[in-house]
């Protein structure tokens, strides 16, 4: 197995938040679960000057904080695999020194030249670092593989994504590039494929004959926290929809792949991106909606408005909430609207896909004549991960009144099952060379193309309103109007999978 072979893992941006919170804890988990080979080394790289020991101390501290472990012996053993090299990102000498350091470690610890470079730096370095690595010969695969993992965002818009693509493909091959979308690393996102394709009962109904509409929600209760500077140049559409949520839509909508080969799965995903109906300028006005959170009082405490957050322009028009209605123009989905919404500072943190089935062709029962009892299949990505089916049942007693009841499965009911973190899974796959759960260039470009008319109109057309919504509420009330059927609204999910409603206990 390829992952049994030794390798060096180079993390650019090694003193940053992502490395501390996610990357090092994920590598540590793989290590303690015996998923890494005996011979490997991790080199942290960033501008700051640290010795190996100083860096190890920082990462020990991070592991204490972000990993549920206090096994000091294991932490000690792991941190001895950590090394550090300071580097000036646009200086070729620095890369030659890095090459020398790698050579020394390879000889000293009997490690092959297999190398993974993880770019966890500001995005404006995503073109620079690979170019300098190539100039120093660090992309050469004669004696071992060389791979680059690139964090999101891949570009800021269509034009910059195309430019970055060209820069990368000058010195690297597509198969060496692993574009990370941590949503694809989530166990529950992958389970979308299994729910659909391992059960005989769902797939026959999974089309426009039976499905009325599909809803994808990703709400967060937190605001922009310390990331105001980044977020103010991004906004909800770029931050969440262009990548994570369109990938979730693709897995929900794709055709069954011919096999589980990465290319087979990714081809089907890409076909969904190709079938997204482009937004016309009228669609942008009627089928998209943006909002920004305003100050409010939550649990008797003042919650800041977005424009008061650190790093945010006081006149900012960046959206912290986005909702879209769109279509996938293909045989399976013709005429079925997809509704996607995401926002910061909403009442609770929930990500889920809701399949709303069509009503029965004839309403036999008295209180059955609206869609409050239509069947829904809720696939909960987080938290209280699980699957919920809502169906109508007779209210006991005289007559034939119908009520909606739940059938639910919660991952927490599976005993002794540890759900690996998204980063753990993706880092492991990148070491194995499995590209299934990484986004391909064409997908990313297609996603930018799809959203370009919305981004342009939101930027340039002052007639498209930016609605305020008080922090802690479900976004602009106007978002309900996107769903045209007056008997239907968005589902208002609660923390617990089985509950919903605007006023549910959060
Ligand atoms: C990141 C976004 O990609 O995803 C953040 O930049 C967002 O703004 C985060 O908070 C959400 O991820 P998760 O895994 O907490 O749903």
Coordinates of C-alpha atoms and ligand atoms in Angstrom, one line a residue:
X1 CA 0.0 0.0 0.0
X2 CA 1.3 3.4 -1.0
X3 CA 0.6 5.0 2.4
X4 CA 2.9 2.6 4.1
X5 CA 5.8 4.3 2.3
X6 CA 7.7 7.0 4.1
X7 CA 7.2 10.7 3.3
X8 CA 7.8 14.2 4.3
X9 CA 4.9 16.5 5.0
X10 CA 5.7 20.2 4.6
X11 CA 3.2 22.6 6.0
X12 CA 3.5 26.2 4.7
X13 CA 1.9 28.6 7.0
X14 CA 2.9 26.4 9.9
X15 CA 2.5 28.9 12.7
X16 CA -1.1 29.9 11.6
X17 CA -4.4 29.0 13.0
X18 CA -5.3 26.2 10.6
X19 CA -2.1 24.3 11.3
X20 CA -2.7 24.6 15.0
X21 CA -6.4 23.8 15.1
X22 CA -6.8 21.3 12.3
X23 CA -3.6 20.0 10.5
X24 CA -1.3 19.1 13.4
X25 CA -4.2 17.5 15.4
X26 CA -5.3 15.6 12.3
X27 CA -1.8 14.3 11.7
X28 CA -1.5 13.4 15.4
X29 CA -4.7 11.4 15.2
X30 CA -3.5 9.5 12.2
X31 CA -0.3 8.8 14.0
X32 CA -1.9 7.4 17.2
X33 CA -4.3 5.4 15.1
X34 CA -1.3 3.7 13.4
X35 CA -2.3 5.1 10.0
X36 CA 1.1 6.6 9.3
X37 CA 4.3 4.7 8.3
X38 CA 7.1 4.4 10.8
X39 CA 9.3 6.7 8.9
X40 CA 7.9 10.2 8.2
X41 CA 8.7 13.8 9.1
X42 CA 6.6 16.9 9.3
X43 CA 8.4 20.2 8.5
X44 CA 6.6 23.4 9.5
X45 CA 7.5 26.3 7.3
X46 CA 6.6 30.0 7.7
X47 CA 8.2 33.4 7.9
X48 CA 8.8 33.4 11.7
X49 CA 12.1 32.2 13.1
X50 CA 11.6 29.2 15.4
X51 CA 13.9 26.4 16.4
X52 CA 12.7 22.9 16.0
X53 CA 12.1 22.8 19.8
X54 CA 10.2 26.1 19.9
X55 CA 7.9 24.8 17.2
X56 CA 7.4 21.5 18.9
X57 CA 6.5 23.3 22.1
X58 CA 3.9 25.4 20.2
X59 CA 2.4 22.3 18.7
X60 CA 2.4 20.5 22.0
X61 CA 0.3 23.3 23.3
X62 CA -2.0 23.2 20.3
X63 CA -2.5 19.5 20.7
X64 CA -3.4 19.9 24.3
X65 CA -6.1 22.5 23.3
X66 CA -7.5 21.1 20.0
X67 CA -7.2 17.3 20.4
X68 CA -9.0 15.4 23.1
X69 CA -5.8 13.8 24.3
X70 CA -3.5 14.1 27.3
X71 CA -1.4 11.1 26.5
X72 CA 1.9 12.8 27.1
X73 CA 4.0 9.8 25.9
X74 CA 2.2 9.8 22.5
X75 CA 2.4 13.5 22.2
X76 CA 6.1 13.4 22.9
X77 CA 6.8 10.7 20.4
X78 CA 4.7 12.5 17.8
X79 CA 6.3 15.9 18.3
X80 CA 9.7 14.4 17.7
X81 CA 8.6 13.9 14.1
X82 CA 8.2 17.7 13.9
X83 CA 10.8 20.0 12.4
X84 CA 10.8 23.7 11.5
X85 CA 12.3 25.8 8.7
X86 CA 11.8 29.6 8.4
X87 CA 11.4 30.7 4.8
X88 CA 10.9 33.8 2.8
X89 CA 8.1 32.9 0.4
X90 CA 9.4 34.7 -2.7
X91 CA 13.1 34.0 -2.3
X92 CA 14.7 31.1 -4.2
X93 CA 17.6 30.7 -1.7
X94 CA 15.0 29.9 1.0
X95 CA 13.7 27.0 -1.2
X96 CA 17.2 25.7 -1.8
X97 CA 17.8 25.7 1.9
X98 CA 14.5 23.9 2.4
X99 CA 15.6 21.3 -0.2
X100 CA 18.9 20.8 1.8
X101 CA 17.0 20.4 5.1
X102 CA 14.7 17.8 3.5
X103 CA 17.6 15.9 2.1
X104 CA 19.2 15.8 5.6
X105 CA 16.0 14.5 7.2
X106 CA 15.5 11.9 4.4
X107 CA 19.0 10.5 5.0
X108 CA 18.9 10.7 8.8
X109 CA 15.5 9.0 9.2
X110 CA 15.5 6.8 6.1
X111 CA 12.7 8.6 4.4
X112 CA 11.9 8.4 0.7
X113 CA 11.6 11.5 -1.5
X114 CA 7.8 11.3 -1.4
X115 CA 6.6 14.7 -0.3
X116 CA 3.3 16.5 0.4
X117 CA 3.3 20.3 0.4
X118 CA 0.3 21.8 2.3
X119 CA -0.4 25.4 1.5
X120 CA -2.1 26.8 4.5
X121 CA -1.0 30.4 3.8
X122 CA -2.8 33.5 2.7
X123 CA -4.3 32.7 -0.8
X124 CA -2.2 35.2 -2.6
X125 CA 0.8 32.8 -2.1
X126 CA -1.0 29.8 -3.8
X127 CA 0.7 30.7 -7.1
X128 CA 4.0 31.8 -5.7
X129 CA 5.0 28.8 -3.5
X130 CA 4.4 26.1 -6.1
X131 CA 6.4 28.1 -8.7
X132 CA 9.4 28.5 -6.3
X133 CA 9.2 24.9 -5.3
X134 CA 9.4 23.9 -9.0
X135 CA 12.4 26.2 -9.6
X136 CA 14.2 24.5 -6.7
X137 CA 13.4 21.1 -8.4
X138 CA 11.1 20.2 -5.5
X139 CA 8.4 19.0 -7.9
X140 CA 10.5 16.3 -9.5
X141 CA 8.9 12.9 -9.3
X142 CA 11.7 10.8 -10.6
X143 CA 12.3 9.0 -7.2
X144 CA 9.1 9.7 -5.3
X145 CA 5.7 11.5 -5.6
X146 CA 5.3 15.2 -5.0
X147 CA 1.8 16.6 -4.2
X148 CA 0.4 19.9 -3.3
X149 CA -2.7 20.4 -1.1
X150 CA -4.3 23.8 -1.7
X151 CA -6.7 25.3 0.8
X152 CA -9.7 27.3 -0.3
X153 CA -10.4 29.8 -1.7
X154 CA -9.1 28.8 -5.1
X155 CA -9.3 32.2 -6.7
X156 CA -11.5 35.2 -5.8
X157 CA -13.7 35.0 -8.9
X158 CA -13.7 33.3 -12.3
X159 CA -10.8 35.4 -13.7
X160 CA -8.5 34.9 -10.8
X161 CA -9.3 31.2 -10.5
X162 CA -8.4 30.8 -14.2
X163 CA -5.2 32.7 -13.7
X164 CA -4.2 30.5 -10.7
X165 CA -5.1 27.4 -12.6
X166 CA -2.7 28.4 -15.4
X167 CA 0.1 29.3 -12.9
X168 CA -0.1 26.0 -11.2
X169 CA -0.4 23.9 -14.4
X170 CA 2.8 25.4 -15.7
X171 CA 5.0 23.4 -13.4
X172 CA 2.7 20.8 -11.9
X173 CA 0.4 18.1 -13.3
X174 CA -3.3 18.1 -12.4
X175 CA -2.9 14.8 -10.6
X176 CA -0.4 16.4 -8.3
X177 CA -2.8 19.0 -7.1
X178 CA -5.2 18.3 -4.3
X179 CA -7.7 21.1 -3.8
X180 CA -9.2 20.7 -0.4
X181 CA -12.8 21.3 0.5
X182 CA -13.1 20.1 4.0
X183 CA -16.9 19.5 3.6
X184 CA -16.0 16.5 1.3
X185 CA -13.9 15.1 4.2
X186 CA -17.0 15.0 6.5
X187 CA -18.2 11.5 7.1
X188 CA -21.8 12.6 6.8
X189 CA -21.2 14.3 3.4
X190 CA -19.7 11.0 2.1
X191 CA -22.7 9.2 3.5
X192 CA -24.9 11.0 1.0
X193 CA -23.5 8.6 -1.6
X194 CA -24.0 5.6 0.6
X195 CA -27.6 6.6 1.6
X196 CA -28.4 7.1 -2.1
X197 CA -26.6 4.2 -3.8
X198 CA -26.7 1.4 -1.2
X199 CA -30.4 1.5 -0.6
X200 CA -33.0 0.2 -3.0
X201 CA -35.8 2.4 -1.6
X202 CA -34.5 5.9 -2.1
X203 CA -32.9 6.0 -5.6
X204 CA -36.1 5.1 -7.5
X205 CA -37.8 8.2 -6.0
X206 CA -34.7 10.4 -6.4
X207 CA -35.9 12.4 -9.4
X208 CA -38.3 15.0 -10.7
X209 CA -41.2 12.6 -10.7
X210 CA -41.3 12.4 -7.0
X211 CA -39.2 15.2 -5.6
X212 CA -40.8 18.6 -5.2
X213 CA -37.7 20.6 -4.2
X214 CA -34.4 20.2 -2.5
X215 CA -33.1 22.4 0.3
X216 CA -29.6 22.7 1.5
X217 CA -29.0 24.8 4.6
X218 CA -25.7 25.6 6.4
X219 CA -26.3 28.0 9.3
X220 CA -23.8 29.1 11.8
X221 CA -24.5 30.7 15.2
X222 CA -21.0 32.3 15.3
X223 CA -20.2 35.6 13.6
X224 CA -17.0 36.4 11.8
X225 CA -15.0 36.3 15.1
X226 CA -11.3 37.2 14.5
X227 CA -11.6 36.7 10.7
X228 CA -13.3 40.0 9.9
X229 CA -10.5 41.2 7.6
X230 CA -10.7 38.1 5.4
X231 CA -14.4 37.7 5.5
X232 CA -15.1 41.3 4.5
X233 CA -13.4 40.6 1.2
X234 CA -15.2 37.4 0.8
X235 CA -18.8 37.2 2.0
X236 CA -21.1 34.2 2.3
X237 CA -21.4 33.3 -1.4
X238 CA -17.6 33.0 -1.8
X239 CA -16.9 31.6 1.6
X240 CA -19.5 28.8 1.7
X241 CA -21.6 28.5 -1.4
X242 CA -19.0 28.5 -4.2
X243 CA -17.2 25.5 -2.6
X244 CA -18.8 23.6 0.3
X245 CA -22.5 23.9 -0.5
X246 CA -22.2 23.4 -4.3
X247 CA -20.2 20.2 -3.6
X248 CA -23.0 19.1 -1.3
X249 CA -25.5 19.8 -4.0
X250 CA -23.4 17.9 -6.5
X251 CA -23.3 14.8 -4.3
X252 CA -27.1 15.0 -3.7
X253 CA -27.8 15.4 -7.4
X254 CA -25.1 13.3 -9.2
X255 CA -25.8 10.1 -11.2
X256 CA -24.6 6.8 -9.8
X257 CA -20.9 6.4 -10.8
X258 CA -19.8 3.4 -12.8
X259 CA -17.4 2.4 -10.0
X260 CA -15.8 3.9 -6.9
X261 CA -12.7 4.9 -8.9
X262 CA -11.9 8.6 -8.2
X263 CA -12.3 9.6 -11.8
X264 CA -15.6 7.8 -12.1
X265 CA -17.0 9.7 -9.1
X266 CA -15.5 13.0 -10.0
X267 CA -16.8 12.8 -13.6
X268 CA -20.4 12.5 -12.2
X269 CA -19.8 15.4 -9.8
X270 CA -18.5 17.5 -12.7
X271 CA -21.6 16.7 -14.8
X272 CA -23.8 18.3 -12.2
X273 CA -21.7 21.4 -12.3
X274 CA -22.0 21.5 -16.1
X275 CA -25.8 21.2 -15.8
X276 CA -26.3 24.1 -13.4
X277 CA -28.7 26.6 -15.2
X278 CA -26.9 29.9 -15.6
X279 CA -28.5 32.9 -13.7
X280 CA -29.9 35.5 -16.0
X281 CA -30.0 39.1 -14.7
X282 CA -33.7 38.7 -13.9
X283 CA -33.0 35.4 -12.0
X284 CA -30.4 37.3 -9.9
X285 CA -33.2 39.8 -8.9
X286 CA -35.8 37.2 -8.1
X287 CA -33.9 34.0 -7.2
X288 CA -31.1 35.3 -5.0
X289 CA -31.2 37.1 -1.7
X290 CA -28.5 38.6 0.5
X291 CA -28.4 39.8 4.1
X292 CA -26.1 41.2 6.7
X293 CA -26.5 40.7 10.5
X294 CA -27.2 43.7 12.6
X295 CA -26.8 44.3 16.3
X296 CA -29.2 42.7 18.7
X297 CA -29.6 41.4 22.2
X298 CA -29.1 37.7 22.7
X299 CA -29.7 36.0 26.1
X300 CA -29.6 39.5 27.6
X301 CA -26.2 40.3 26.1
X302 CA -25.5 42.7 23.3
X303 CA -24.5 40.9 20.1
X304 CA -22.5 43.1 17.7
X305 CA -23.7 43.9 14.2
X306 CA -21.4 42.8 11.4
X307 CA -20.2 46.3 10.7
X308 CA -19.1 46.7 14.3
X309 CA -16.9 43.5 14.1
X310 CA -13.1 43.8 14.2
X311 CA -11.5 44.1 10.8
X312 CA -14.8 45.0 9.0
X313 CA -15.4 48.2 7.1
X314 CA -18.0 50.3 8.9
X315 CA -19.9 50.8 5.6
X316 CA -19.4 47.2 4.4
X317 CA -21.9 45.8 2.0
X318 CA -20.5 42.3 2.3
X319 CA -23.2 39.7 2.7
X320 CA -23.2 37.4 5.8
X321 CA -26.3 35.6 4.6
X322 CA -27.0 34.3 1.1
X323 CA -30.0 32.3 -0.3
X324 CA -30.3 31.1 -3.8
X325 CA -32.9 29.2 -5.9
X326 CA -31.6 27.5 -9.0
X327 CA -32.1 24.5 -11.3
X328 CA -30.1 21.7 -12.6
X329 CA -31.0 21.2 -16.2
X330 CA -30.7 17.5 -16.8
X331 CA -33.0 14.5 -17.2
X332 CA -33.2 13.7 -13.5
X333 CA -33.8 17.2 -12.1
X334 CA -35.6 19.1 -14.9
X335 CA -38.0 21.5 -13.1
X336 CA -37.0 20.7 -9.5
X337 CA -35.8 23.9 -7.7
X338 CA -32.8 23.7 -5.5
X339 CA -32.8 26.1 -2.5
X340 CA -29.5 26.8 -0.8
X341 CA -29.0 29.2 2.1
X342 CA -26.1 29.9 4.5
X343 CA -25.5 32.6 7.0
X344 CA -23.5 33.7 10.0
X345 CA -25.1 34.6 13.3
X346 CA -28.2 32.5 12.8
X347 CA -29.9 30.8 15.7
X348 CA -28.0 27.6 15.6
X349 CA -25.2 25.7 13.8
X350 CA -26.7 23.2 11.4
X351 CA -25.9 21.8 8.0
X352 CA -28.4 19.6 6.3
X353 CA -29.9 18.5 3.0
X354 CA -33.7 18.2 2.9
X355 CA -35.4 16.3 0.2
X356 CA -39.0 17.5 0.0
X357 CA -41.2 14.9 -1.8
X358 CA -44.2 15.8 -3.8
X359 CA -47.7 15.5 -2.2
X360 CA -49.9 12.5 -3.0
X361 CA -51.9 13.0 -6.2
X362 CA -55.2 13.1 -4.3
X363 CA -55.9 14.4 -0.8
X364 CA -58.0 11.8 0.8
X365 CA -57.9 13.0 4.4
X366 CA -59.4 16.2 5.7
X367 CA -56.4 18.0 7.1
X368 CA -54.0 16.6 4.5
X369 CA -54.6 19.2 1.8
X370 CA -51.4 21.1 2.3
X371 CA -47.8 20.1 2.3
X372 CA -47.3 20.3 6.1
X373 CA -47.6 16.5 5.9
X374 CA -45.5 16.0 2.7
X375 CA -42.7 13.6 3.2
X376 CA -39.3 14.9 3.9
X377 CA -36.0 13.1 4.1
X378 CA -33.5 15.1 6.1
X379 CA -29.9 14.2 5.8
X380 CA -28.1 15.9 8.7
X381 CA -24.5 16.7 8.1
X382 CA -23.9 18.3 11.5
X383 CA -24.5 18.4 14.5
X384 CA -26.6 15.4 15.8
X385 CA -25.5 13.7 12.5
X386 CA -28.1 11.4 11.2
X387 CA -31.0 10.8 8.8
X388 CA -34.7 11.6 9.5
X389 CA -37.8 10.6 7.5
X390 CA -41.0 12.5 8.1
X391 CA -44.2 10.9 7.1
X392 CA -47.9 11.2 7.7
X393 CA -49.7 9.0 10.3
X394 CA -53.2 8.8 11.5
X395 CA -53.9 10.7 14.7
X396 CA -55.4 8.0 17.0
X397 CA -59.1 8.4 17.6
X398 CA -62.2 8.9 15.5
X399 CA -61.9 10.2 11.9
X400 CA -58.9 10.2 9.7
X401 CA -56.8 13.1 10.7
X402 CA -53.2 13.0 9.7
X403 CA -50.1 14.1 11.6
X404 CA -46.4 14.2 10.6
X405 CA -44.2 11.8 12.6
X406 CA -40.5 11.1 12.5
X407 CA -38.4 8.1 11.9
X408 CA -34.8 8.9 12.8
X409 CA -31.3 7.5 12.9
X410 CA -28.6 9.3 14.9
X411 CA -24.9 8.5 14.4
X412 CA -24.5 8.8 18.2
X413 CA -26.5 5.5 18.4
X414 CA -23.6 3.7 16.8
X415 CA -21.4 2.6 19.7
X416 CA -17.6 2.5 19.6
X417 CA -17.5 4.4 16.3
X418 CA -15.1 7.3 16.3
X419 CA -15.9 9.8 13.5
X420 CA -12.6 11.0 12.1
X421 CA -12.3 14.7 11.5
X422 CA -12.7 16.0 8.0
X423 CA -9.0 17.0 7.9
X424 CA -7.9 13.6 9.2
X425 CA -9.7 11.8 6.4
X426 CA -8.5 14.2 3.6
X427 CA -4.9 14.2 4.8
X428 CA -4.9 10.4 4.9
X429 CA -6.3 10.3 1.4
X430 CA -3.7 12.7 0.1
X431 CA -1.0 10.5 1.5
X432 CA -2.6 7.5 -0.1
X433 CA -2.9 9.4 -3.4
X434 CA -6.7 9.0 -3.4
X435 CA -8.2 12.1 -5.1
X436 CA -11.9 11.1 -4.8
X437 CA -12.6 13.7 -2.2
X438 CA -10.7 16.6 -3.7
X439 CA -12.2 19.2 -6.0
X440 CA -11.0 19.1 -9.6
X441 CA -10.0 22.3 -11.5
X442 CA -13.0 22.1 -13.8
X443 CA -15.4 21.9 -10.9
X444 CA -14.0 24.9 -9.3
X445 CA -14.0 26.9 -12.5
X446 CA -17.6 25.8 -13.3
X447 CA -18.7 26.9 -9.8
X448 CA -17.1 30.3 -10.3
X449 CA -18.8 30.6 -13.7
X450 CA -22.1 29.7 -12.2
X451 CA -21.9 32.3 -9.5
X452 CA -20.3 35.1 -11.5
X453 CA -23.6 36.8 -12.5
X454 CA -24.6 36.8 -8.9
X455 CA -21.3 38.2 -7.6
X456 CA -21.3 40.8 -10.4
X457 CA -24.8 41.9 -9.8
X458 CA -24.5 42.0 -6.0
X459 CA -21.4 44.2 -6.5
X460 CA -22.5 46.5 -9.2
X461 CA -26.3 46.8 -9.0
X462 CA -27.4 49.0 -6.0
X463 CA -31.0 48.1 -6.7
X464 CA -30.5 44.6 -5.4
X465 CA -31.2 45.1 -1.7
X466 CA -28.9 44.0 1.1
X467 CA -31.3 43.1 3.9
X468 CA -30.4 43.5 7.5
X469 CA -31.3 40.8 10.0
X470 CA -30.8 40.9 13.8
X471 CA -28.0 38.6 15.0
X472 CA -29.6 35.4 16.3
X473 CA -32.5 35.3 13.8
X474 CA -33.1 33.1 10.7
X475 CA -31.9 35.8 8.3
X476 CA -34.0 38.2 6.3
X477 CA -37.7 37.4 6.4
X478 CA -37.8 38.1 2.7
X479 CA -36.0 34.8 2.2
X480 CA -39.3 32.9 2.7
X481 CA -40.5 34.5 -0.5
X482 CA -37.9 32.6 -2.6
X483 CA -40.0 29.5 -1.9
X484 CA -43.0 30.2 -4.1
X485 CA -45.4 27.7 -2.7
X486 CA -47.3 29.5 0.1
X487 CA -47.8 26.3 2.0
X488 CA -44.1 25.8 2.3
X489 CA -41.2 27.5 4.0
X490 CA -37.6 26.6 4.6
X491 CA -37.2 24.0 7.3
X492 CA -36.2 25.7 10.5
X493 CA -33.9 23.1 12.0
X494 CA -33.0 22.8 15.6
X495 CA -29.8 21.4 17.2
X496 CA -31.5 18.1 17.6
X497 CA -32.2 16.4 14.2
X498 CA -35.8 15.4 15.1
X499 CA -37.0 18.9 16.0
X500 CA -37.8 21.9 13.9
X501 CA -39.6 25.2 14.1
X502 CA -38.6 28.9 14.4
X503 CA -39.0 28.8 18.2
X504 CA -37.5 25.4 19.0
X505 CA -35.2 25.1 21.9
X506 CA -31.7 25.8 20.7
Ligands
LIG1 C1 -14.9 27.6 6.3 C2 -15.4 29.0 6.2 O1 -14.5 27.1 5.0 O2 -16.0 26.8 6.7 C3 -15.9 29.5 7.5 O3 -14.3 29.8 5.7 C4 -17.0 28.6 8.1 O4 -16.4 30.8 7.5 C5 -16.5 27.1 8.0 O5 -17.2 29.0 9.4 C6 -17.6 26.2 8.4 O6 -17.1 24.9 8.5 P1 -17.8 23.9 9.5 O7 -17.0 22.6 9.3 O8 -17.7 24.4 10.9 O9 -19.2 23.8 9.0

